[in-house]
mmCIF file of C-alpha atoms and ligand atoms in Angstrom:
data_model
loop_
_atom_site.group_PDB
_atom_site.id
_atom_site.type_symbol
_atom_site.label_atom_id
_atom_site.label_comp_id
_atom_site.label_asym_id
_atom_site.label_seq_id
_atom_site.Cartn_x
_atom_site.Cartn_y
_atom_site.Cartn_z
ATOM 1 C CA MET B 1 0.000 0.000 0.000
ATOM 2 C CA LYS B 2 0.958 3.636 -0.401
ATOM 3 C CA VAL B 3 0.871 5.120 3.088
ATOM 4 C CA LEU B 4 1.132 8.739 4.234
ATOM 5 C CA LEU B 5 2.383 9.226 7.792
ATOM 6 C CA THR B 6 1.616 12.646 9.226
ATOM 7 C CA GLY B 7 4.118 13.357 11.985
ATOM 8 C CA GLY B 8 6.229 10.556 10.524
ATOM 9 C CA THR B 9 9.606 11.981 11.614
ATOM 10 C CA GLY B 10 8.447 11.904 15.235
ATOM 11 C CA PHE B 11 9.002 9.229 17.885
ATOM 12 C CA ILE B 12 6.134 6.857 17.047
ATOM 13 C CA GLY B 13 5.848 7.871 13.380
ATOM 14 C CA SER B 14 9.478 7.124 12.534
ATOM 15 C CA HIS B 15 9.259 3.666 14.075
ATOM 16 C CA ALA B 16 6.069 3.089 12.068
ATOM 17 C CA ALA B 17 7.837 4.191 8.880
ATOM 18 C CA VAL B 18 10.565 1.581 9.464
ATOM 19 C CA ARG B 19 8.122 -1.277 10.039
ATOM 20 C CA LEU B 20 5.916 -0.359 7.069
ATOM 21 C CA ILE B 21 8.909 -0.087 4.719
ATOM 22 C CA GLU B 22 10.203 -3.426 6.015
ATOM 23 C CA LEU B 23 6.823 -4.924 5.076
ATOM 24 C CA GLY B 24 7.171 -3.561 1.544
ATOM 25 C CA HIS B 25 4.785 -0.624 1.758
ATOM 26 C CA ASP B 26 5.458 2.640 -0.093
ATOM 27 C CA VAL B 27 5.809 5.188 2.717
ATOM 28 C CA GLU B 28 5.696 8.976 2.526
ATOM 29 C CA ILE B 29 6.014 11.359 5.469
ATOM 30 C CA LEU B 30 4.343 14.720 5.978
ATOM 31 C CA ASP B 31 5.820 16.669 8.875
ATOM 32 C CA ASN B 32 6.488 20.322 9.767
ATOM 33 C CA LEU B 33 9.517 19.315 11.883
ATOM 34 C CA VAL B 34 8.279 21.420 14.820
ATOM 35 C CA ASN B 35 9.080 18.597 17.214
ATOM 36 C CA SER B 36 11.382 16.315 15.204
ATOM 37 C CA LYS B 37 14.457 16.412 13.008
ATOM 38 C CA VAL B 38 14.815 15.868 9.266
ATOM 39 C CA GLU B 39 17.864 13.663 9.952
ATOM 40 C CA VAL B 40 15.396 10.973 11.019
ATOM 41 C CA LEU B 41 14.817 10.303 7.300
ATOM 42 C CA ASP B 42 18.456 9.243 6.940
ATOM 43 C CA LYS B 43 18.164 7.028 10.015
ATOM 44 C CA ILE B 44 15.129 5.328 8.463
ATOM 45 C CA LYS B 45 17.188 4.810 5.281
ATOM 46 C CA GLU B 46 20.091 3.450 7.311
ATOM 47 C CA ILE B 47 17.802 0.870 8.932
ATOM 48 C CA THR B 48 15.699 -0.094 5.909
ATOM 49 C CA GLY B 49 17.750 0.946 2.892
ATOM 50 C CA VAL B 50 14.833 3.099 1.780
ATOM 51 C CA LYS B 51 14.470 6.839 2.321
ATOM 52 C CA PRO B 52 10.761 7.648 2.576
ATOM 53 C CA GLY B 53 9.304 10.435 0.453
ATOM 54 C CA PHE B 54 9.146 13.602 2.552
ATOM 55 C CA HIS B 55 6.895 16.660 2.510
ATOM 56 C CA GLN B 56 7.918 19.409 4.917
ATOM 57 C CA VAL B 57 4.404 20.706 5.257
ATOM 58 C CA ASP B 58 2.337 22.100 8.093
ATOM 59 C CA LEU B 59 -1.172 20.654 8.271
ATOM 60 C CA LEU B 60 -2.395 24.212 8.849
ATOM 61 C CA ASP B 61 -1.237 25.086 5.319
ATOM 62 C CA TYR B 62 -4.331 23.708 3.593
ATOM 63 C CA GLU B 63 -3.201 24.434 0.031
ATOM 64 C CA ALA B 64 0.145 22.733 0.644
ATOM 65 C CA VAL B 65 -1.603 19.678 2.078
ATOM 66 C CA ARG B 66 -3.895 19.601 -0.976
ATOM 67 C CA GLU B 67 -0.800 19.580 -3.207
ATOM 68 C CA VAL B 68 0.560 16.549 -1.358
ATOM 69 C CA PHE B 69 -2.696 14.667 -1.835
ATOM 70 C CA LYS B 70 -3.101 15.756 -5.478
ATOM 71 C CA ASP B 71 -0.023 13.748 -6.491
ATOM 72 C CA GLY B 72 -0.479 11.289 -3.620
ATOM 73 C CA GLY B 73 -2.605 8.304 -4.564
ATOM 74 C CA TYR B 74 -2.510 7.150 -0.929
ATOM 75 C CA ASP B 75 -4.288 4.021 0.229
ATOM 76 C CA LEU B 76 -3.972 4.849 3.935
ATOM 77 C CA VAL B 77 -3.154 7.770 6.190
ATOM 78 C CA ILE B 78 -1.720 7.241 9.685
ATOM 79 C CA HIS B 79 -2.214 10.503 11.557
ATOM 80 C CA PHE B 80 0.522 10.909 14.172
ATOM 81 C CA ALA B 81 1.016 14.665 13.807
ATOM 82 C CA GLY B 82 -0.026 16.782 16.772
ATOM 83 C CA LEU B 83 1.297 18.884 19.621
ATOM 84 C CA LYS B 84 1.363 16.724 22.720
ATOM 85 C CA ALA B 85 2.825 18.541 25.706
ATOM 86 C CA VAL B 86 0.144 18.397 28.378
ATOM 87 C CA GLY B 87 1.531 21.296 30.428
ATOM 88 C CA GLU B 88 2.059 23.530 27.380
ATOM 89 C CA SER B 89 -1.521 22.857 26.277
ATOM 90 C CA VAL B 90 -2.802 24.319 29.546
ATOM 91 C CA GLU B 91 -0.767 27.497 28.973
ATOM 92 C CA LYS B 92 -1.537 27.748 25.226
ATOM 93 C CA PRO B 93 -4.973 26.206 24.553
ATOM 94 C CA LEU B 94 -5.586 28.129 21.314
ATOM 95 C CA LEU B 95 -2.300 26.848 19.880
ATOM 96 C CA TYR B 96 -3.359 23.274 20.647
ATOM 97 C CA TYR B 97 -6.925 23.584 19.361
ATOM 98 C CA GLU B 98 -5.773 25.295 16.175
ATOM 99 C CA ASN B 99 -2.856 22.964 15.504
ATOM 100 C CA ASN B 100 -4.432 19.633 16.411
ATOM 101 C CA ILE B 101 -8.053 20.227 15.410
ATOM 102 C CA GLU B 102 -7.716 22.505 12.353
ATOM 103 C CA GLY B 103 -4.779 20.409 11.146
ATOM 104 C CA THR B 104 -6.912 17.274 11.314
ATOM 105 C CA ILE B 105 -9.836 18.954 9.555
ATOM 106 C CA ASN B 106 -7.518 20.028 6.708
ATOM 107 C CA LEU B 107 -6.217 16.472 6.501
ATOM 108 C CA LEU B 108 -9.720 14.988 6.375
ATOM 109 C CA LYS B 109 -10.847 17.515 3.739
ATOM 110 C CA CYS B 110 -7.902 16.521 1.542
ATOM 111 C CA MET B 111 -8.585 12.818 2.094
ATOM 112 C CA ARG B 112 -12.222 13.335 1.092
ATOM 113 C CA GLU B 113 -11.256 15.383 -1.991
ATOM 114 C CA SER B 114 -8.745 12.783 -3.189
ATOM 115 C CA GLY B 115 -10.775 9.694 -2.259
ATOM 116 C CA VAL B 116 -8.506 8.315 0.489
ATOM 117 C CA LYS B 117 -10.769 6.086 2.573
ATOM 118 C CA LYS B 118 -8.542 4.684 5.343
ATOM 119 C CA ILE B 119 -7.209 6.525 8.376
ATOM 120 C CA ILE B 120 -5.593 5.356 11.612
ATOM 121 C CA PHE B 121 -5.576 8.021 14.330
ATOM 122 C CA SER B 122 -3.019 8.298 17.120
ATOM 123 C CA SER B 123 -5.219 8.946 20.120
ATOM 124 C CA SER B 124 -4.378 8.809 23.797
ATOM 125 C CA ALA B 125 -5.407 7.315 27.125
ATOM 126 C CA THR B 126 -5.972 10.897 28.205
ATOM 127 C CA VAL B 127 -9.378 10.829 26.525
ATOM 128 C CA TYR B 128 -10.652 8.693 29.431
ATOM 129 C CA GLY B 129 -10.415 11.696 31.742
ATOM 130 C CA ASP B 130 -10.522 11.658 35.530
ATOM 131 C CA THR B 131 -13.402 9.303 36.208
ATOM 132 C CA GLY B 132 -11.885 7.604 39.237
ATOM 133 C CA GLU B 133 -11.127 4.476 37.191
ATOM 134 C CA THR B 134 -7.580 3.161 37.036
ATOM 135 C CA LYS B 135 -7.890 0.392 34.426
ATOM 136 C CA PHE B 136 -9.624 1.447 31.200
ATOM 137 C CA THR B 137 -11.643 -0.442 28.595
ATOM 138 C CA GLU B 138 -12.717 1.048 25.274
ATOM 139 C CA GLU B 139 -16.356 0.931 26.382
ATOM 140 C CA MET B 140 -15.721 3.360 29.251
ATOM 141 C CA PRO B 141 -16.870 6.952 28.833
ATOM 142 C CA VAL B 142 -14.465 9.382 27.195
ATOM 143 C CA GLY B 143 -14.348 13.157 27.108
ATOM 144 C CA VAL B 144 -15.384 13.402 30.764
ATOM 145 C CA LYS B 145 -13.262 15.600 33.054
ATOM 146 C CA ILE B 146 -10.215 15.651 30.794
ATOM 147 C CA SER B 147 -7.751 17.823 32.693
ATOM 148 C CA ASN B 148 -5.979 19.508 29.766
ATOM 149 C CA PRO B 149 -6.555 20.923 26.266
ATOM 150 C CA TYR B 150 -4.143 18.391 24.733
ATOM 151 C CA GLY B 151 -6.321 15.506 25.905
ATOM 152 C CA LYS B 152 -9.467 17.383 24.855
ATOM 153 C CA THR B 153 -8.110 17.790 21.300
ATOM 154 C CA LYS B 154 -7.579 14.026 21.108
ATOM 155 C CA TYR B 155 -11.152 13.438 22.277
ATOM 156 C CA MET B 156 -12.584 16.031 19.870
ATOM 157 C CA ILE B 157 -10.693 14.525 16.953
ATOM 158 C CA GLU B 158 -12.131 11.126 17.838
ATOM 159 C CA GLU B 159 -15.595 12.692 17.637
ATOM 160 C CA ILE B 160 -14.810 14.418 14.323
ATOM 161 C CA LEU B 161 -13.691 11.064 12.897
ATOM 162 C CA ARG B 162 -16.903 9.395 14.110
ATOM 163 C CA ASP B 163 -19.041 12.076 12.479
ATOM 164 C CA GLU B 164 -17.053 11.946 9.226
ATOM 165 C CA ALA B 165 -17.488 8.156 9.169
ATOM 166 C CA VAL B 166 -21.253 8.677 9.394
ATOM 167 C CA ALA B 167 -21.200 11.236 6.577
ATOM 168 C CA ASP B 168 -19.013 9.029 4.373
ATOM 169 C CA GLU B 169 -20.007 5.398 4.834
ATOM 170 C CA ASP B 170 -16.973 4.176 2.887
ATOM 171 C CA LEU B 171 -14.559 5.785 5.350
ATOM 172 C CA GLU B 172 -12.543 3.260 7.401
ATOM 173 C CA VAL B 173 -11.347 4.665 10.748
ATOM 174 C CA VAL B 174 -9.237 3.060 13.471
ATOM 175 C CA ILE B 175 -8.686 5.007 16.684
ATOM 176 C CA LEU B 176 -5.715 3.743 18.686
ATOM 177 C CA ARG B 177 -5.506 5.005 22.272
ATOM 178 C CA TYR B 178 -1.836 4.943 23.269
ATOM 179 C CA PHE B 179 -0.939 4.569 26.912
ATOM 180 C CA ASN B 180 2.665 5.497 27.656
ATOM 181 C CA PRO B 181 5.081 4.809 24.778
ATOM 182 C CA ILE B 182 8.739 4.268 25.735
ATOM 183 C CA GLY B 183 11.832 2.584 24.324
ATOM 184 C CA ALA B 184 13.705 2.932 21.038
ATOM 185 C CA HIS B 185 14.551 0.999 17.895
ATOM 186 C CA GLU B 186 16.906 -1.938 18.541
ATOM 187 C CA SER B 187 19.477 -0.362 16.199
ATOM 188 C CA GLY B 188 19.810 2.627 18.521
ATOM 189 C CA LEU B 189 19.287 4.882 15.493
ATOM 190 C CA LEU B 190 15.742 5.957 16.376
ATOM 191 C CA GLY B 191 14.358 6.979 19.746
ATOM 192 C CA GLU B 192 12.394 9.602 21.617
ATOM 193 C CA ASP B 193 14.158 12.838 20.807
ATOM 194 C CA PRO B 194 11.736 15.753 21.214
ATOM 195 C CA ASN B 195 12.860 19.233 20.204
ATOM 196 C CA ASP B 196 10.881 20.787 22.993
ATOM 197 C CA ILE B 197 11.420 20.574 26.745
ATOM 198 C CA PRO B 198 10.133 17.061 27.375
ATOM 199 C CA ASN B 199 7.136 16.495 29.590
ATOM 200 C CA ASN B 200 7.263 12.765 29.578
ATOM 201 C CA LEU B 201 9.042 10.683 32.172
ATOM 202 C CA MET B 202 11.494 8.736 30.001
ATOM 203 C CA PRO B 203 12.869 11.666 27.947
ATOM 204 C CA ILE B 204 13.411 13.504 31.230
ATOM 205 C CA ILE B 205 15.159 10.481 32.767
ATOM 206 C CA MET B 206 17.329 10.400 29.630
ATOM 207 C CA LYS B 207 18.256 14.072 30.072
ATOM 208 C CA VAL B 208 19.092 13.480 33.743
ATOM 209 C CA ALA B 209 21.234 10.502 32.724
ATOM 210 C CA ARG B 210 23.005 12.734 30.181
ATOM 211 C CA GLY B 211 23.549 15.375 32.850
ATOM 212 C CA GLU B 212 21.456 17.928 30.949
ATOM 213 C CA ILE B 213 19.000 18.071 33.864
ATOM 214 C CA LYS B 214 20.311 17.943 37.434
ATOM 215 C CA GLU B 215 17.745 15.564 38.852
ATOM 216 C CA LEU B 216 14.384 13.984 38.182
ATOM 217 C CA LYS B 217 11.521 15.643 40.017
ATOM 218 C CA ILE B 218 9.038 12.974 41.014
ATOM 219 C CA TYR B 219 5.615 14.569 41.002
ATOM 220 C CA GLY B 220 4.062 13.337 44.211
ATOM 221 C CA ASP B 221 4.376 10.219 46.326
ATOM 222 C CA ASP B 222 0.994 10.456 48.017
ATOM 223 C CA TYR B 223 -1.141 8.686 45.423
ATOM 224 C CA GLU B 224 -3.093 5.543 46.273
ATOM 225 C CA THR B 225 -0.524 3.387 44.480
ATOM 226 C CA VAL B 226 2.016 0.678 45.277
ATOM 227 C CA ASP B 227 4.590 3.207 46.535
ATOM 228 C CA GLY B 228 2.675 6.468 46.366
ATOM 229 C CA THR B 229 4.162 7.571 43.042
ATOM 230 C CA GLY B 230 2.218 7.688 39.769
ATOM 231 C CA VAL B 231 1.550 4.382 38.013
ATOM 232 C CA ARG B 232 1.313 4.154 34.212
ATOM 233 C CA ASP B 233 1.127 1.501 31.499
ATOM 234 C CA TYR B 234 4.442 1.840 29.661
ATOM 235 C CA ILE B 235 4.470 0.169 26.256
ATOM 236 C CA HIS B 236 7.493 -0.362 24.010
ATOM 237 C CA VAL B 237 7.229 1.790 20.889
ATOM 238 C CA VAL B 238 7.853 -1.207 18.604
ATOM 239 C CA ASP B 239 4.964 -3.105 20.223
ATOM 240 C CA LEU B 240 2.861 0.013 19.794
ATOM 241 C CA VAL B 241 3.701 0.153 16.081
ATOM 242 C CA ASP B 242 2.941 -3.549 15.671
ATOM 243 C CA GLY B 243 -0.494 -2.716 17.067
ATOM 244 C CA HIS B 244 -0.955 -0.404 14.076
ATOM 245 C CA LEU B 245 0.069 -3.157 11.654
ATOM 246 C CA ALA B 246 -2.442 -5.504 13.278
ATOM 247 C CA ALA B 247 -5.132 -2.839 12.975
ATOM 248 C CA ILE B 248 -4.438 -2.278 9.255
ATOM 249 C CA LYS B 249 -5.432 -5.890 8.586
ATOM 250 C CA LYS B 250 -8.834 -5.420 10.233
ATOM 251 C CA MET B 251 -9.870 -2.048 8.749
ATOM 252 C CA LYS B 252 -13.394 -1.820 7.391
ATOM 253 C CA PRO B 253 -16.013 0.904 6.867
ATOM 254 C CA GLY B 254 -16.923 2.520 10.188
ATOM 255 C CA VAL B 255 -14.941 3.218 13.356
ATOM 256 C CA LEU B 256 -12.845 0.753 15.385
ATOM 257 C CA VAL B 257 -11.286 1.747 18.729
ATOM 258 C CA TYR B 258 -8.493 -0.032 20.595
ATOM 259 C CA ASN B 259 -6.345 0.594 23.649
ATOM 260 C CA LEU B 260 -2.676 -0.037 22.972
ATOM 261 C CA GLY B 261 -1.069 -0.850 26.303
ATOM 262 C CA THR B 262 0.410 -3.817 28.159
ATOM 263 C CA GLY B 263 -2.287 -4.113 30.831
ATOM 264 C CA ARG B 264 0.403 -3.747 33.511
ATOM 265 C CA GLY B 265 1.264 -0.706 35.651
ATOM 266 C CA THR B 266 4.663 0.556 36.792
ATOM 267 C CA SER B 267 5.305 3.355 39.287
ATOM 268 C CA VAL B 268 7.728 6.231 38.796
ATOM 269 C CA LEU B 269 10.007 4.899 41.540
ATOM 270 C CA GLU B 270 9.945 1.443 39.918
ATOM 271 C CA MET B 271 10.900 3.044 36.581
ATOM 272 C CA VAL B 272 13.788 4.852 38.277
ATOM 273 C CA LYS B 273 15.020 1.630 39.864
ATOM 274 C CA MET B 274 14.783 -0.248 36.535
ATOM 275 C CA PHE B 275 16.687 2.515 34.762
ATOM 276 C CA GLU B 276 19.393 2.467 37.457
ATOM 277 C CA LYS B 277 19.642 -1.317 37.152
ATOM 278 C CA ALA B 278 19.902 -1.103 33.366
ATOM 279 C CA SER B 279 22.402 1.781 33.383
ATOM 280 C CA GLY B 280 24.388 0.722 36.441
ATOM 281 C CA GLU B 281 24.254 4.308 37.677
ATOM 282 C CA LYS B 282 22.244 6.095 40.337
ATOM 283 C CA LEU B 283 19.600 8.467 38.999
ATOM 284 C CA PRO B 284 19.313 11.581 41.165
ATOM 285 C CA TYR B 285 15.735 12.476 42.023
ATOM 286 C CA GLU B 286 13.690 14.533 44.398
ATOM 287 C CA ILE B 287 10.109 13.948 45.449
ATOM 288 C CA VAL B 288 8.125 17.162 44.900
ATOM 289 C CA GLY B 289 4.417 18.056 44.836
ATOM 290 C CA ARG B 290 1.896 16.560 42.441
ATOM 291 C CA ARG B 291 1.719 17.867 38.859
ATOM 292 C CA GLU B 292 -1.535 19.619 37.975
ATOM 293 C CA GLY B 293 -3.871 17.289 36.087
ATOM 294 C CA ASP B 294 -1.989 14.083 36.838
ATOM 295 C CA LEU B 295 -3.906 10.957 37.798
ATOM 296 C CA GLY B 296 -2.559 8.354 40.212
ATOM 297 C CA GLU B 297 -2.958 5.209 38.150
ATOM 298 C CA VAL B 298 -3.679 4.837 34.409
ATOM 299 C CA ILE B 299 -3.494 1.301 33.023
ATOM 300 C CA ALA B 300 -4.921 -0.203 29.826
ATOM 301 C CA ASN B 301 -7.287 -3.090 29.662
ATOM 302 C CA ALA B 302 -5.815 -4.431 26.429
ATOM 303 C CA ASP B 303 -8.106 -7.441 26.028
ATOM 304 C CA LYS B 304 -10.035 -6.047 23.054
ATOM 305 C CA ALA B 305 -6.943 -5.619 20.860
ATOM 306 C CA LYS B 306 -5.799 -9.089 21.842
ATOM 307 C CA LYS B 307 -9.155 -10.611 20.959
ATOM 308 C CA GLU B 308 -9.956 -8.648 17.797
ATOM 309 C CA LEU B 309 -6.509 -7.781 16.419
ATOM 310 C CA ASP B 310 -4.676 -10.821 17.734
ATOM 311 C CA TRP B 311 -2.130 -8.359 19.127
ATOM 312 C CA THR B 312 -0.465 -8.054 22.507
ATOM 313 C CA ALA B 313 2.602 -6.163 23.683
ATOM 314 C CA LEU B 314 5.539 -8.592 23.798
ATOM 315 C CA ARG B 315 8.408 -6.435 25.070
ATOM 316 C CA THR B 316 9.162 -5.692 28.726
ATOM 317 C CA ILE B 317 10.119 -2.450 30.399
ATOM 318 C CA GLU B 318 13.611 -3.891 30.819
ATOM 319 C CA ASP B 319 13.708 -4.276 27.010
ATOM 320 C CA ALA B 320 12.639 -0.648 26.664
ATOM 321 C CA MET B 321 15.265 0.552 29.153
ATOM 322 C CA ARG B 322 17.960 -1.420 27.319
ATOM 323 C CA ASP B 323 16.891 -0.004 23.948
ATOM 324 C CA THR B 324 16.677 3.511 25.399
ATOM 325 C CA LEU B 325 20.210 3.275 26.813
ATOM 326 C CA ASN B 326 21.462 1.931 23.489
ATOM 327 C CA TYR B 327 19.832 4.920 21.767
ATOM 328 C CA LEU B 328 21.337 7.261 24.346
ATOM 329 C CA SER B 329 24.797 5.812 23.765
ATOM 330 C CA GLN B 330 24.569 6.593 20.049
ATOM 331 C CA ASN B 331 22.962 10.036 20.169
HETATM 332 C C1 LIG Y 401 4.251 9.593 33.560
HETATM 333 C C2 LIG Y 401 4.389 9.518 35.070
HETATM 334 C C3 LIG Y 401 4.072 11.621 36.148
HETATM 335 C C4 LIG Y 401 7.683 13.490 34.478
HETATM 336 C C5 LIG Y 401 0.965 12.122 29.085
HETATM 337 C C6 LIG Y 401 -0.224 12.294 28.186
HETATM 338 C C7 LIG Y 401 -0.367 11.086 27.293
HETATM 339 C C8 LIG Y 401 0.877 10.938 26.492
HETATM 340 C C9 LIG Y 401 2.054 10.745 27.463
HETATM 341 C C10 LIG Y 401 2.003 12.207 24.826
HETATM 342 C C11 LIG Y 401 3.339 10.346 35.809
HETATM 343 C C12 LIG Y 401 5.502 11.132 36.359
HETATM 344 C C13 LIG Y 401 6.690 12.570 34.765
HETATM 345 C C14 LIG Y 401 8.522 13.973 35.523
HETATM 346 C C15 LIG Y 401 7.343 12.591 37.081
HETATM 347 N N1 LIG Y 401 1.046 12.092 25.678
HETATM 348 N N2 LIG Y 401 6.532 12.134 36.039
HETATM 349 N N3 LIG Y 401 8.311 13.493 36.782
HETATM 350 O O1 LIG Y 401 1.240 12.191 32.107
HETATM 351 O O2 LIG Y 401 1.031 9.635 31.938
HETATM 352 O O3 LIG Y 401 0.759 10.994 29.904
HETATM 353 O O4 LIG Y 401 2.125 11.916 28.313
HETATM 354 O O5 LIG Y 401 2.688 11.327 24.375
HETATM 355 O O6 LIG Y 401 -1.466 11.289 26.429
HETATM 356 O O7 LIG Y 401 -1.378 12.400 28.986
HETATM 357 O O8 LIG Y 401 3.003 10.776 30.953
HETATM 358 O O9 LIG Y 401 5.431 10.699 31.021
HETATM 359 O O10 LIG Y 401 4.256 12.890 31.616
HETATM 360 O O11 LIG Y 401 4.170 10.983 33.208
HETATM 361 O O12 LIG Y 401 7.187 12.181 38.235
HETATM 362 O O13 LIG Y 401 9.437 14.802 35.330
HETATM 363 O O14 LIG Y 401 5.655 10.071 35.444
HETATM 364 O O15 LIG Y 401 3.576 12.227 37.353
HETATM 365 O O16 LIG Y 401 2.984 9.657 36.991
HETATM 366 P P1 LIG Y 401 1.466 10.919 31.350
HETATM 367 P P2 LIG Y 401 4.284 11.394 31.665
#
């Protein structure tokens, strides 16, 4: 298939590009490079021998996106592109609504105009909001008490996709709700390398390990969890991408929704200890107050993807730590 990856030079997108090329698909990337580097294209070539077609385009530039689709002939779009810093979204809601929502609408208008009928959307566990639950199934309510504009944009885009799938009965939509992606490609050539100040735990741990940040601040140890620190469902990025490949096989008209997680939770302190074990070095940290909007425990119930996509996460957190350290050692 000919596949367009929006946000394809980013952390998840670049790993998806590698896997799709390895499977023989014709991959093109559309990215504005606001949170990734163009050198990723060479890394993808180094791993696969193929350099994906690249369009340095902002989804807000409707005419430029139309141009990409005019020559495109795509069979499938995987929509990774989006701003994703939770804290920044609270400070700059208009930036997030414009970028994530308007960008998606432009993308969907171009898909409709050029007859592209398949889209996989990179959604997030954040759409489940703060409902008091800790383990989430796809049937649970979404859009309720989401604590930040970033998460709200993911929810709103899910709704836009549902409505577009009603308006166009040929449209095939898969919504994949990511829990917490970590790890790196086994080659050490690709990994999580955000341009912005990272929000997420592992990129921050990596910066502490590199000495770029003095210490990890652990946001709260008074949650109702195994050791008081936040518990999340960390999934290896390669497992996450394989979830996309499994979903491609099952696409059909209408909307499918799947959690992509391991079904297991790990606390911040446990992540620190595993990183120290993997690196052989102490990781300096300080326990500070809770971060606004954080939940105590967020874990996927991943049974539906197992049952319907015949997919489960195979890699462990130790695998992810090893791959992350390998990436660190080469970058
Ligand atoms: C994980 C745990 C923090 C940093 C968000 C989005 C989600 C997805 C991933 C983009 C929490 C703790 C973190 C730090 C800490 N979005 N932590 N000190 O908040 O689960 O999910 O990012 O990819 O949609 O909602 O991920 O990595 O920010 O935090 O103690 O410096 O680590 O409190 O318990 P989160 P995270």
